[in-house]
Structure formats: C-alpha cells, structure tokens
Amino acid sequence: QATPSTAQVPPEPAPDPALTPRKQILQPPPPPEVPEDANASDITGEDPDPEDSQDPATAGASGANLWFLAWVAAPLVLFGLPLLLILSVKERRRSARRTASEPADRVSGAWREMLDTATDFGSPISKQATRTEAAALLDAEFGTSTVALAKRADALVFGPAPVDSVAATAFWVAANGAMARMRSSRRPSRRWRAKLSPASLKTKESFYGP
C-alpha cells in the first residue's frame, strides 16, 4: 500500500479572527469631578503665587520700611562721604611724609605732622615761628615736652652730616609719641573732632616743613 506524500497534505485552515477571544483591557477610572468652588491649590496641591496671596497690609509695611531706610541712608551717605575723604587725604599725606625719598624730608614731615595735629585741635602755630618757638607753644597748649624734639629736628635737618634712614625713623617714633600725648590731653569727643577736621588741609605751609 502506497504511503501518501507529505507534500500533498493540505494545510490547516487559519483561525477565524472573529472567533479568536481578545484580552480584556482595563480602562482607567474617570477623573473625579471638581467642585465649582474649588481653587487652584485644592486641585494641584501647590501653593498659590506668593505675590498674589500677599497681604496688602504687609506689602504696604514693606514699602514704608524701604522709604524709611532710604530717608535715613541718604543723609548718612551725604555727610559720611566727605568725612571719609578727609580721613583718606590725611592718611595719604602722613604716609607720603613718612616715606619721602630723602630722610631729611621725613624728619621735616614728622615735625609738620605735629603742627598739623595742633591745627586740627584748633591751635594753629604761626609759620613764622621757629621749631623751638613752636615747641614752646605746643607744650603750653597741650602739656607736652617737645622742645628737645624741636632741637633734635634742627640738628638733623640743618646739621653738616646727611640724615640717614635710621635717624629719620627714630624721629618719627618720637614724634608719634608726642602726638599721642597731645591727643590724650583732650577729651575723646574732641579727639574725634580733630581727627575729622579739615583745618590742617587748608594750611599754606610746606608739605614737609618747616
């Protein structure tokens, strides 16, 4: 008996798509209904814009504070800047005198710094006065002892030998001590007034001397 060939076996019919069961897909639940009186924060869970929720009274108080600060700061700036300028110019003048290229000018500059200190305290020394005469006036006014310092300055500046840096530095140390005694003879408030005084900046005397 002959065996039928596999090539002659008819293929199985394809399944009918209409008869094939489909998988059920779960649909998402419908969104909850939003009440008509709900606001944005209730819906989104986020805080509203702080600018929109700011209390008008708080905003007004903040504006008033800014105006008050501006009202106070303007006079401080107006009067503070000139005082800072005076302090800056004095410090630059003192530094230039202390670091002059010539040691003799440093000595004369230290002496001039003492006279400017007296001027800022309201006791200007005449430019016609010699150093010894000026020292006597300083001692009488401030209770200091600067006559010996005046003679030392004359010996250094007008002496036959050139002034060296060591001697000029030592003279500045002595002059600073004399100026400290001048300041200590006055009340703290008077010291501050002298520190901020522009009187010595108006003098016509030499930058370094006499």
XYZ file of N, CA, C and O in Angstrom:
840
model
N 0.857 -1.202 0.000
C 0.000 0.000 0.000
C 0.866 1.215 0.000
O 1.817 1.332 0.768
N 0.577 2.144 -0.866
C 1.422 3.359 -1.018
C 1.150 4.356 0.081
O 0.021 4.546 0.488
N 2.212 4.942 0.609
C 2.121 5.993 1.671
C 1.950 7.335 1.016
O 2.703 7.698 0.099
N 0.963 8.146 1.455
C 0.746 9.463 0.784
C 1.914 10.405 1.072
O 2.505 10.392 2.139
N 2.254 11.181 0.129
C 3.347 12.157 0.277
C 2.913 13.300 1.180
O 1.765 13.721 1.156
N 3.905 13.803 1.994
C 3.611 14.911 2.913
C 3.353 16.190 2.165
O 2.713 17.111 2.663
N 3.855 16.256 0.943
C 3.638 17.487 0.177
C 2.216 17.626 -0.249
O 1.747 18.714 -0.584
N 1.458 16.459 -0.259
C 0.096 16.537 -0.705
C -0.884 16.743 0.442
O -2.064 16.813 0.234
N -0.347 16.849 1.749
C -1.249 17.055 2.877
C -1.735 18.482 2.871
O -0.929 19.433 2.840
N -3.003 18.735 2.857
C -3.494 20.131 2.781
C -3.199 20.878 4.088
O -3.223 20.288 5.168
N -2.851 22.134 4.021
C -2.558 22.899 5.261
C -3.803 23.125 6.079
O -4.905 23.124 5.555
N -3.575 23.289 7.377
C -4.698 23.538 8.274
C -5.238 24.937 8.031
O -4.477 25.885 7.804
N -6.534 25.072 8.109
C -7.109 26.420 7.849
C -6.728 27.410 8.966
O -6.593 27.026 10.125
N -6.493 28.673 8.589
C -6.151 29.715 9.581
C -7.352 29.999 10.452
O -8.486 29.939 9.978
N -7.130 30.269 11.725
C -8.259 30.570 12.622
C -8.968 31.839 12.219
O -8.361 32.797 11.749
N -10.242 31.826 12.414
C -11.059 32.986 12.085
C -10.859 34.061 13.147
O -11.056 33.806 14.337
N -10.378 35.302 12.780
C -10.157 36.358 13.800
C -11.402 36.704 14.555
O -11.360 37.089 15.713
N -12.536 36.558 13.939
C -13.776 36.918 14.645
C -14.068 35.959 15.766
O -14.771 36.297 16.721
N -13.581 34.691 15.618
C -13.847 33.690 16.644
C -12.775 33.632 17.707
O -12.904 32.938 18.703
N -11.607 34.378 17.510
C -10.495 34.351 18.484
C -10.819 35.275 19.652
O -11.135 36.456 19.431
N -10.811 34.764 20.878
C -11.129 35.660 22.025
C -10.035 36.718 22.233
O -8.858 36.457 22.052
N -10.435 37.932 22.570
C -9.500 39.047 22.805
C -9.303 39.268 24.302
O -10.197 39.023 25.087
N -8.092 39.706 24.626
C -7.793 40.024 26.020
C -8.534 41.306 26.420
O -8.604 42.272 25.658
N -9.062 41.301 27.611
C -9.785 42.478 28.102
C -8.798 43.503 28.676
O -7.911 43.155 29.462
N -8.893 44.743 28.239
C -8.017 45.852 28.683
C -8.786 46.690 29.692
O -9.893 47.163 29.396
N -8.194 46.812 30.869
C -8.852 47.592 31.917
C -8.755 49.074 31.582
O -7.658 49.612 31.314
N -9.847 49.757 31.570
C -9.876 51.185 31.305
C -9.645 51.966 32.602
O -10.116 51.552 33.660
N -8.861 53.090 32.567
C -8.648 53.889 33.786
C -9.953 54.481 34.273
O -10.845 54.792 33.475
N -10.050 54.616 35.584
C -11.299 55.179 36.116
C -11.460 56.625 35.690
O -10.490 57.343 35.439
N -12.623 57.111 35.582
C -12.843 58.521 35.181
C -12.326 59.472 36.260
O -12.311 59.143 37.435
N -11.810 60.646 35.871
C -11.300 61.606 36.857
C -12.412 62.075 37.771
O -13.569 62.157 37.368
N -12.027 62.370 39.021
C -13.060 62.839 39.947
C -13.612 64.187 39.523
O -12.923 65.013 38.928
N -14.824 64.387 39.826
C -15.451 65.654 39.492
C -14.943 66.759 40.417
O -14.799 66.553 41.625
N -14.588 67.911 39.816
C -14.065 69.052 40.570
C -15.217 69.948 40.953
O -16.000 70.376 40.080
N -15.343 70.250 42.253
C -16.426 71.171 42.643
C -16.239 72.533 42.003
O -15.126 72.963 41.709
N -17.321 73.205 41.796
C -17.252 74.506 41.142
C -16.536 75.542 41.986
O -15.953 76.482 41.464
N -16.579 75.421 43.340
C -15.958 76.422 44.203
C -14.541 76.056 44.594
O -13.959 76.668 45.488
N -13.939 75.036 43.955
C -12.565 74.653 44.296
C -11.593 75.633 43.668
O -11.807 76.105 42.553
N -10.458 75.913 44.376
C -9.442 76.816 43.826
C -8.283 76.004 43.282
O -8.236 74.778 43.362
N -7.288 76.730 42.753
C -6.172 76.052 42.092
C -5.342 75.243 43.060
O -4.839 74.168 42.730
N -5.177 75.701 44.292
C -4.365 74.970 45.252
C -5.016 73.672 45.663
O -4.353 72.682 45.955
N -6.368 73.625 45.675
C -7.059 72.387 46.014
C -6.905 71.355 44.917
O -6.871 70.147 45.164
N -6.812 71.816 43.691
C -6.738 70.897 42.559
C -5.322 70.366 42.377
O -5.079 69.173 42.256
N -4.338 71.269 42.334
C -2.957 70.882 42.045
C -2.180 70.503 43.278
O -1.126 69.880 43.176
N -2.624 70.900 44.456
C -1.859 70.624 45.663
C -0.707 71.564 45.870
O 0.103 71.397 46.777
N -0.517 72.598 45.004
C 0.575 73.555 45.100
C 0.076 74.836 45.727
O -1.106 75.181 45.633
N 1.031 75.527 46.360
C 0.677 76.804 46.967
C 0.449 77.826 45.879
O 1.116 77.822 44.838
N -0.450 78.735 46.099
C -0.665 79.799 45.103
C 0.525 80.726 45.042
O 1.421 80.682 45.868
N 0.549 81.562 44.031
C 1.635 82.527 43.860
C 1.726 83.424 45.080
O 0.754 84.074 45.455
N 2.937 83.476 45.742
C 3.028 84.324 46.932
C 2.704 85.778 46.671
O 2.213 86.491 47.541
N 3.029 86.237 45.434
C 2.743 87.648 45.143
C 1.246 87.894 45.112
O 0.760 88.959 45.482
N 0.480 86.847 44.620
C -0.960 87.019 44.560
C -1.607 86.925 45.926
O -2.655 87.521 46.173
N -0.958 86.134 46.834
C -1.566 85.922 48.146
C -1.016 86.863 49.214
O -1.324 86.695 50.383
N -0.115 87.808 48.835
C 0.469 88.704 49.824
C -0.592 89.649 50.377
O -1.394 90.206 49.638
N -0.523 89.789 51.677
C -1.468 90.670 52.352
C -1.190 92.110 51.959
O -0.040 92.564 52.032
N -2.167 92.869 51.536
C -1.912 94.280 51.182
C -1.316 95.069 52.323
O -0.489 95.953 52.118
N -1.692 94.767 53.558
C -1.128 95.490 54.700
C 0.360 95.202 54.834
O 1.173 96.088 55.119
N 0.757 93.914 54.602
C 2.179 93.555 54.674
C 2.969 94.237 53.573
O 4.084 94.719 53.784
N 2.413 94.269 52.372
C 3.090 94.944 51.269
C 3.273 96.432 51.560
O 4.322 97.019 51.286
N 2.272 97.045 52.136
C 2.391 98.464 52.478
C 3.445 98.709 53.530
O 4.197 99.699 53.464
N 3.538 97.802 54.528
C 4.558 97.957 55.570
C 5.956 97.813 54.990
O 6.879 98.538 55.370
N 6.145 96.860 54.046
C 7.452 96.683 53.427
C 7.857 97.932 52.648
O 9.007 98.381 52.705
N 6.912 98.505 51.922
C 7.217 99.733 51.197
C 7.567 100.882 52.112
O 8.483 101.663 51.831
N 6.869 100.981 53.238
C 7.173 102.039 54.203
C 8.559 101.860 54.798
O 9.298 102.829 55.009
N 8.949 100.599 55.051
C 10.285 100.347 55.592
C 11.363 100.751 54.599
O 12.402 101.305 54.983
N 11.137 100.463 53.317
C 12.113 100.850 52.302
C 12.257 102.362 52.216
O 13.378 102.894 52.109
N 11.142 103.066 52.288
C 11.215 104.526 52.255
C 11.939 105.070 53.480
O 12.709 106.018 53.388
N 11.701 104.442 54.629
C 12.371 104.888 55.851
C 13.882 104.670 55.763
O 14.677 105.548 56.130
N 14.285 103.493 55.243
C 15.710 103.223 55.104
C 16.359 104.200 54.132
O 17.480 104.671 54.359
N 15.671 104.488 53.043
C 16.217 105.451 52.080
C 16.329 106.842 52.697
O 17.304 107.571 52.469
N 15.333 107.215 53.505
C 15.342 108.528 54.147
C 16.494 108.650 55.142
O 17.095 109.703 55.298
N 16.821 107.556 55.826
C 17.913 107.566 56.800
C 19.262 107.440 56.110
O 20.248 108.072 56.500
N 19.333 106.597 55.068
C 20.617 106.332 54.422
C 21.124 107.528 53.627
O 22.339 107.752 53.543
N 20.218 108.302 53.054
C 20.654 109.433 52.227
C 21.495 110.441 53.013
O 22.586 110.825 52.562
N 21.073 110.896 54.215
C 21.936 111.819 54.957
C 23.258 111.187 55.382
O 24.297 111.862 55.414
N 23.217 109.888 55.713
C 24.459 109.229 56.113
C 25.468 109.233 54.973
O 26.663 109.484 55.179
N 24.991 108.945 53.779
C 25.883 108.969 52.620
C 26.339 110.392 52.322
O 27.510 110.644 52.019
N 25.414 111.347 52.435
C 25.719 112.735 52.113
C 26.803 113.305 53.024
O 27.715 113.997 52.566
N 26.711 113.004 54.329
C 27.683 113.542 55.273
C 28.847 112.582 55.515
O 29.913 113.014 55.952
N 28.648 111.302 55.250
C 29.715 110.344 55.512
C 30.824 110.375 54.480
O 32.002 110.219 54.819
N 30.477 110.597 53.221
C 31.493 110.603 52.177
C 32.545 111.695 52.370
O 33.743 111.424 52.229
N 32.166 112.946 52.685
C 33.212 113.951 52.929
C 34.128 113.593 54.095
O 35.340 113.846 54.033
N 33.570 113.003 55.153
C 34.405 112.613 56.292
C 35.388 111.520 55.906
O 36.565 111.557 56.305
N 34.916 110.557 55.130
C 35.816 109.511 54.665
C 36.900 110.081 53.761
O 38.057 109.633 53.796
N 36.540 111.082 52.972
C 37.527 111.722 52.101
C 38.591 112.437 52.928
O 39.788 112.369 52.613
N 38.184 113.130 53.988
C 39.141 113.820 54.854
C 40.108 112.826 55.486
O 41.337 113.037 55.499
N 39.569 111.728 56.010
C 40.431 110.717 56.622
C 41.404 110.132 55.602
O 42.583 109.898 55.917
N 40.920 109.903 54.396
C 41.772 109.322 53.368
C 42.897 110.272 52.979
O 44.065 109.858 52.847
N 42.576 111.556 52.793
C 43.606 112.526 52.397
C 44.648 112.689 53.498
O 45.862 112.753 53.234
N 44.207 112.724 54.743
C 45.158 112.853 55.855
C 46.095 111.655 55.932
O 47.302 111.806 56.164
N 45.533 110.475 55.745
C 46.366 109.272 55.825
C 47.364 109.221 54.674
O 48.522 108.832 54.859
N 46.935 109.636 53.495
C 47.859 109.664 52.355
C 48.948 110.698 52.571
O 50.115 110.453 52.225
N 48.601 111.841 53.142
C 49.611 112.871 53.425
C 50.620 112.363 54.446
O 51.833 112.535 54.283
N 50.128 111.732 55.502
C 51.012 111.198 56.534
C 51.943 110.124 55.947
O 53.147 110.100 56.239
N 51.385 109.254 55.126
C 52.203 108.204 54.520
C 53.265 108.782 53.597
O 54.409 108.312 53.576
N 52.905 109.811 52.823
C 53.880 110.433 51.923
C 55.009 111.096 52.705
O 56.171 111.040 52.301
N 54.684 111.705 53.830
C 55.722 112.321 54.651
C 56.634 111.274 55.280
O 57.845 111.459 55.367
N 56.039 110.192 55.733
C 56.825 109.163 56.422
C 57.714 108.376 55.456
O 58.751 107.836 55.863
N 57.333 108.300 54.189
C 58.089 107.508 53.216
C 58.760 108.374 52.155
O 59.029 107.891 51.041
N 59.013 109.634 52.462
C 59.685 110.512 51.496
C 61.043 109.933 51.106
O 61.687 109.218 51.880
N 61.450 110.223 49.897
C 62.705 109.646 49.400
C 63.914 110.146 50.169
O 64.880 109.408 50.385
N 63.893 111.403 50.616
C 65.006 111.966 51.366
C 64.749 111.831 52.871
O 63.696 112.270 53.360
N 65.689 111.248 53.624
C 65.495 111.137 55.072
C 65.274 112.475 55.765
O 64.510 112.570 56.732
N 65.932 113.536 55.272
C 65.734 114.857 55.871
C 64.285 115.320 55.701
O 63.712 115.949 56.603
N 63.685 114.995 54.542
C 62.275 115.338 54.336
C 61.368 114.531 55.269
O 60.303 115.008 55.674
N 61.765 113.332 55.609
C 60.974 112.532 56.555
C 60.974 113.183 57.940
O 59.941 113.210 58.618
N 62.130 113.707 58.337
C 62.206 114.396 59.632
C 61.321 115.650 59.607
O 60.521 115.889 60.523
N 61.471 116.456 58.552
C 60.653 117.669 58.445
C 59.171 117.311 58.343
O 58.310 118.018 58.886
N 58.863 116.218 57.656
C 57.467 115.802 57.540
C 56.875 115.374 58.872
O 55.700 115.657 59.160
N 57.668 114.710 59.718
C 57.189 114.324 61.047
C 56.898 115.563 61.892
O 55.899 115.610 62.619
N 57.770 116.557 61.791
C 57.525 117.786 62.544
C 56.275 118.498 62.028
O 55.474 119.014 62.802
N 56.114 118.535 60.696
C 54.945 119.174 60.120
C 53.669 118.435 60.533
O 52.613 119.056 60.725
N 53.763 117.126 60.691
C 52.609 116.343 61.127
C 52.185 116.755 62.532
O 50.989 116.816 62.843
N 53.146 117.051 63.380
C 52.829 117.522 64.738
C 52.111 118.862 64.693
O 51.121 119.087 65.407
N 52.596 119.770 63.855
C 51.958 121.080 63.762
C 50.548 120.972 63.167
O 49.638 121.695 63.596
N 50.357 120.067 62.217
C 49.025 119.870 61.654
C 48.075 119.276 62.688
O 46.875 119.580 62.684
N 48.594 118.423 63.551
C 47.763 117.884 64.621
C 47.274 119.000 65.534
O 46.090 119.035 65.926
N 48.160 119.918 65.877
C 47.756 121.063 66.701
C 46.721 121.922 65.976
O 45.764 122.421 66.592
N 46.890 122.092 64.662
C 45.932 122.883 63.883
C 44.547 122.248 63.903
O 43.531 122.937 64.045
N 44.493 120.929 63.769
C 43.199 120.236 63.794
C 42.540 120.335 65.166
O 41.314 120.249 65.274
N 43.327 120.525 66.214
C 42.769 120.729 67.555
C 42.372 122.184 67.797
O 41.924 122.526 68.890
N 42.545 123.015 66.795
C 42.170 124.418 66.939
C 43.269 125.302 67.484
O 42.986 126.419 67.930
N 44.513 124.853 67.451
C 45.647 125.639 67.958
C 46.721 125.723 66.878
O 47.799 125.104 66.975
N 46.453 126.460 65.800
C 47.454 126.555 64.730
C 48.695 127.305 65.193
O 48.612 128.234 65.997
N 49.838 126.871 64.691
C 51.128 127.505 65.004
C 51.522 128.375 63.821
O 51.453 127.936 62.661
N 51.935 129.578 64.106
C 52.328 130.503 63.039
C 53.508 129.936 62.252
O 54.433 129.342 62.807
N 53.464 130.143 60.936
C 54.549 129.625 60.104
C 55.829 130.439 60.287
O 56.902 129.999 59.876
N 55.719 131.632 60.900
C 56.928 132.417 61.164
C 57.685 131.908 62.396
O 58.834 132.272 62.613
N 57.056 131.049 63.195
C 57.701 130.561 64.410
C 58.756 129.519 64.059
O 58.555 128.686 63.163
N 59.890 129.582 64.765
C 60.899 128.544 64.600
C 60.420 127.257 65.266
O 59.406 127.246 65.968
N 61.148 126.174 65.049
C 60.745 124.919 65.666
C 60.776 125.025 67.188
O 59.873 124.510 67.866
N 61.771 125.691 67.721
C 61.848 125.823 69.181
C 60.697 126.662 69.711
O 60.089 126.331 70.740
N 60.371 127.746 69.004
C 59.235 128.569 69.428
C 57.917 127.793 69.296
O 57.049 127.885 70.167
N 57.784 127.041 68.213
C 56.569 126.243 68.032
C 56.453 125.174 69.115
O 55.354 124.910 69.632
N 57.579 124.575 69.496
C 57.560 123.556 70.551
C 57.114 124.157 71.875
O 56.360 123.530 72.632
N 57.565 125.386 72.171
C 57.149 126.041 73.414
C 55.643 126.284 73.412
O 54.973 126.113 74.446
N 55.083 126.655 72.259
C 53.637 126.858 72.161
C 52.871 125.533 72.319
O 51.823 125.481 72.966
N 53.408 124.474 71.726
C 52.772 123.166 71.864
C 52.771 122.698 73.325
O 51.773 122.179 73.827
N 53.900 122.913 74.013
C 53.990 122.493 75.415
C 53.015 123.270 76.282
O 52.397 122.718 77.201
N 52.880 124.567 75.987
C 51.958 125.381 76.778
C 50.502 125.003 76.503
O 49.665 125.065 77.403
N 50.210 124.612 75.286
C 48.831 124.294 74.908
C 48.419 122.884 75.326
O 47.296 122.654 75.788
N 49.325 121.918 75.158
C 48.950 120.516 75.355
C 49.659 119.859 76.544
O 49.400 118.691 76.833
N 50.537 120.579 77.207
C 51.242 119.990 78.345
C 52.261 118.937 77.950
O 52.585 118.052 78.742
N 52.775 119.017 76.741
C 53.779 118.060 76.276
C 55.178 118.620 76.524
O 55.336 119.715 77.070
N 56.168 117.868 76.105
C 57.566 118.295 76.221
C 58.236 118.035 74.876
O 58.767 116.950 74.623
N 58.148 119.025 73.986
C 58.628 118.848 72.621
C 59.783 119.768 72.263
O 60.231 119.754 71.115
N 60.282 120.554 73.232
C 61.392 121.465 72.925
C 62.622 120.663 72.516
O 63.317 121.007 71.538
N 62.927 119.593 73.244
C 64.080 118.765 72.900
C 63.890 118.138 71.516
O 64.855 117.981 70.747
N 62.663 117.783 71.189
C 62.392 117.202 69.870
C 62.604 118.230 68.765
O 63.097 117.898 67.685
N 62.252 119.496 69.050
C 62.463 120.554 68.064
C 63.951 120.771 67.808
O 64.378 120.917 66.651
N 64.755 120.783 68.867
C 66.206 120.964 68.704
C 66.814 119.779 67.959
O 67.746 119.941 67.161
N 66.302 118.617 68.214
C 66.801 117.426 67.511
C 66.486 117.513 66.025
O 67.316 117.150 65.174
N 65.301 117.989 65.670
C 64.942 118.139 64.253
C 65.855 119.149 63.572
O 66.308 118.918 62.435
N 66.137 120.282 64.241
C 67.031 121.280 63.659
C 68.416 120.697 63.435
O 69.055 120.948 62.400
N 68.896 119.913 64.396
C 70.235 119.335 64.266
C 70.297 118.343 63.108
O 71.313 118.278 62.387
N 69.233 117.584 62.905
C 69.239 116.611 61.815
C 69.108 117.283 60.452
O 69.817 116.931 59.499
N 68.205 118.252 60.347
C 67.936 118.864 59.046
C 69.041 119.832 58.640
O 69.452 119.857 57.461
N 69.520 120.616 59.586
C 70.498 121.654 59.261
C 71.923 121.260 59.637
O 72.840 122.070 59.483
N 72.132 120.062 60.126
C 73.472 119.627 60.506
C 74.369 119.396 59.304
O 73.906 119.273 58.171
N 75.665 119.302 59.558
C 76.617 119.119 58.446
C 76.521 117.730 57.812
O 76.763 117.580 56.604
N 76.149 116.729 58.595
C 76.086 115.356 58.070
C 74.692 115.073 57.513
O 73.684 115.566 58.056
N 74.618 114.327 56.435
C 73.291 113.982 55.891
C 72.527 113.076 56.853
O 73.114 112.299 57.605
N 71.242 113.190 56.812
C 70.387 112.386 57.671
C 70.260 110.986 57.072
O 70.041 110.832 55.865
N 70.407 109.971 57.926
C 70.227 108.606 57.437
C 68.815 108.110 57.771
O 68.085 108.738 58.538
N 68.457 106.985 57.191
C 67.104 106.442 57.367
C 66.837 106.035 58.804
O 65.696 106.161 59.293
N 67.848 105.556 59.505
C 67.663 105.127 60.894
C 67.272 106.314 61.762
O 66.345 106.242 62.585
N 67.974 107.446 61.584
C 67.678 108.635 62.374
C 66.288 109.174 62.035
O 65.551 109.624 62.926
N 65.909 109.131 60.765
C 64.588 109.621 60.360
C 63.475 108.745 60.961
O 62.460 109.260 61.444
N 63.689 107.432 60.960
C 62.691 106.538 61.549
C 62.568 106.766 63.050
O 61.445 106.784 63.601
N 63.699 106.942 63.716
C 63.669 107.190 65.159
C 62.960 108.499 65.474
O 62.232 108.594 66.482
N 63.121 109.504 64.622
C 62.447 110.780 64.863
C 60.939 110.624 64.698
O 60.156 111.222 65.445
N 60.503 109.824 63.738
C 59.074 109.575 63.574
C 58.489 108.883 64.803
O 57.371 109.184 65.222
N 59.242 107.972 65.386
C 58.763 107.297 66.597
C 58.572 108.309 67.719
O 57.559 108.302 68.434
N 59.545 109.207 67.877
C 59.433 110.225 68.922
C 58.284 111.188 68.634
O 57.554 111.594 69.551
N 58.111 111.563 67.372
C 57.019 112.475 67.011
C 55.660 111.817 67.243
O 54.711 112.472 67.711
N 55.548 110.541 66.944
C 54.275 109.841 67.201
C 53.954 109.824 68.691
O 52.786 109.962 69.088
N 54.976 109.658 69.516
C 54.750 109.707 70.960
C 54.263 111.070 71.411
O 53.363 111.182 72.262
N 54.847 112.126 70.845
C 54.418 113.484 71.195
C 52.979 113.737 70.754
O 52.178 114.333 71.493
N 52.616 113.266 69.566
C 51.243 113.459 69.084
C 50.249 112.648 69.913
O 49.113 113.093 70.144
N 50.670 111.479 70.377
C 49.793 110.686 71.243
C 49.526 111.420 72.556
O 48.397 111.403 73.074
N 50.547 112.105 73.097
C 50.352 112.879 74.330
C 49.462 114.088 74.077
O 48.664 114.473 74.943
N 49.579 114.673 72.893
C 48.691 115.787 72.548
C 47.239 115.334 72.521
O 46.348 116.008 73.053
N 46.989 114.187 71.931
C 45.611 113.690 71.842
C 45.067 113.283 73.209
O 43.885 113.504 73.512
N 45.925 112.680 74.017
C 45.460 112.234 75.335
C 45.128 113.391 76.261
O 44.445 113.200 77.269
N 45.592 114.595 75.942
C 45.272 115.755 76.771
C 43.872 116.304 76.489
O 43.437 117.242 77.165
N 43.187 115.726 75.505
C 41.843 116.194 75.132
C 40.824 115.080 75.363
O 41.150 113.910 75.402
N 39.580 115.477 75.499
C 38.501 114.522 75.699
C 38.301 113.693 74.427
O 38.642 114.141 73.325
N 37.745 112.462 74.556
C 37.548 111.622 73.360
C 36.735 112.296 72.259
O 37.063 112.158 71.079
N 35.686 113.022 72.646
C 34.877 113.691 71.626
C 35.698 114.743 70.877
O 35.549 114.907 69.662
N 36.558 115.429 71.607
C 37.407 116.442 70.958
C 38.440 115.785 70.059
O 38.804 116.339 69.013
N 38.886 114.613 70.432
C 39.847 113.895 69.594
C 39.223 113.511 68.264
O 39.864 113.611 67.211
N 37.951 113.060 68.318
C 37.277 112.693 67.087
C 37.040 113.910 66.201
O 37.159 113.837 64.972
N 36.703 115.012 66.814
C 36.509 116.237 66.019
C 37.808 116.643 65.333
O 37.801 117.084 64.174
N 38.924 116.513 66.039
C 40.212 116.850 65.430
C 40.567 115.869 64.318
O 41.118 116.258 63.281
N 40.238 114.602 64.530
C 40.544 113.590 63.522
C 39.803 113.851 62.223
O 40.324 113.609 61.127
N 38.581 114.354 62.350
C 37.755 114.604 61.171
C 37.826 116.050 60.687
O 37.168 116.403 59.712
N 38.621 116.853 61.356
C 38.706 118.275 60.989
C 39.515 118.455 59.706
O 40.585 117.867 59.541
N 39.047 119.309 58.786
C 39.822 119.601 57.582
C 40.732 120.807 57.738
O 41.299 121.279 56.748
N 40.880 121.325 58.970
C 41.629 122.574 59.163
C 43.057 122.470 58.650
O 43.561 123.382 57.978
N 43.735 121.366 58.951
C 45.135 121.248 58.537
C 45.279 121.083 57.036
O 46.378 121.292 56.491
N 44.203 120.718 56.354
C 44.273 120.570 54.901
C 44.190 121.916 54.194
O 44.435 121.990 52.989
N 43.823 122.958 54.939
C 43.685 124.285 54.346
C 44.914 125.161 54.527
O 44.945 126.282 54.035
N 45.916 124.669 55.259
C 47.092 125.492 55.549
C 47.951 125.634 54.288
O 47.955 124.765 53.414
N 48.693 126.734 54.251
C 49.529 127.042 53.098
C 50.990 126.631 53.313
O 51.818 126.812 52.432
N 51.289 126.076 54.477
C 52.685 125.758 54.763
C 53.187 124.619 53.878
O 52.407 123.915 53.220
N 54.506 124.457 53.896
C 55.132 123.424 53.086
C 54.635 122.045 53.482
O 54.254 121.805 54.624
N 54.637 121.145 52.524
C 54.167 119.782 52.779
C 55.043 119.102 53.824
O 54.556 118.297 54.616
N 56.349 119.390 53.828
C 57.268 118.729 54.743
C 57.698 119.596 55.919
O 58.116 119.070 56.949
N 57.645 120.873 55.818
C 58.171 121.699 56.919
C 57.487 123.051 56.946
O 56.523 123.258 56.225
N 57.956 123.986 57.788
C 59.269 123.907 58.453
C 59.273 122.933 59.610
O 58.259 122.571 60.141
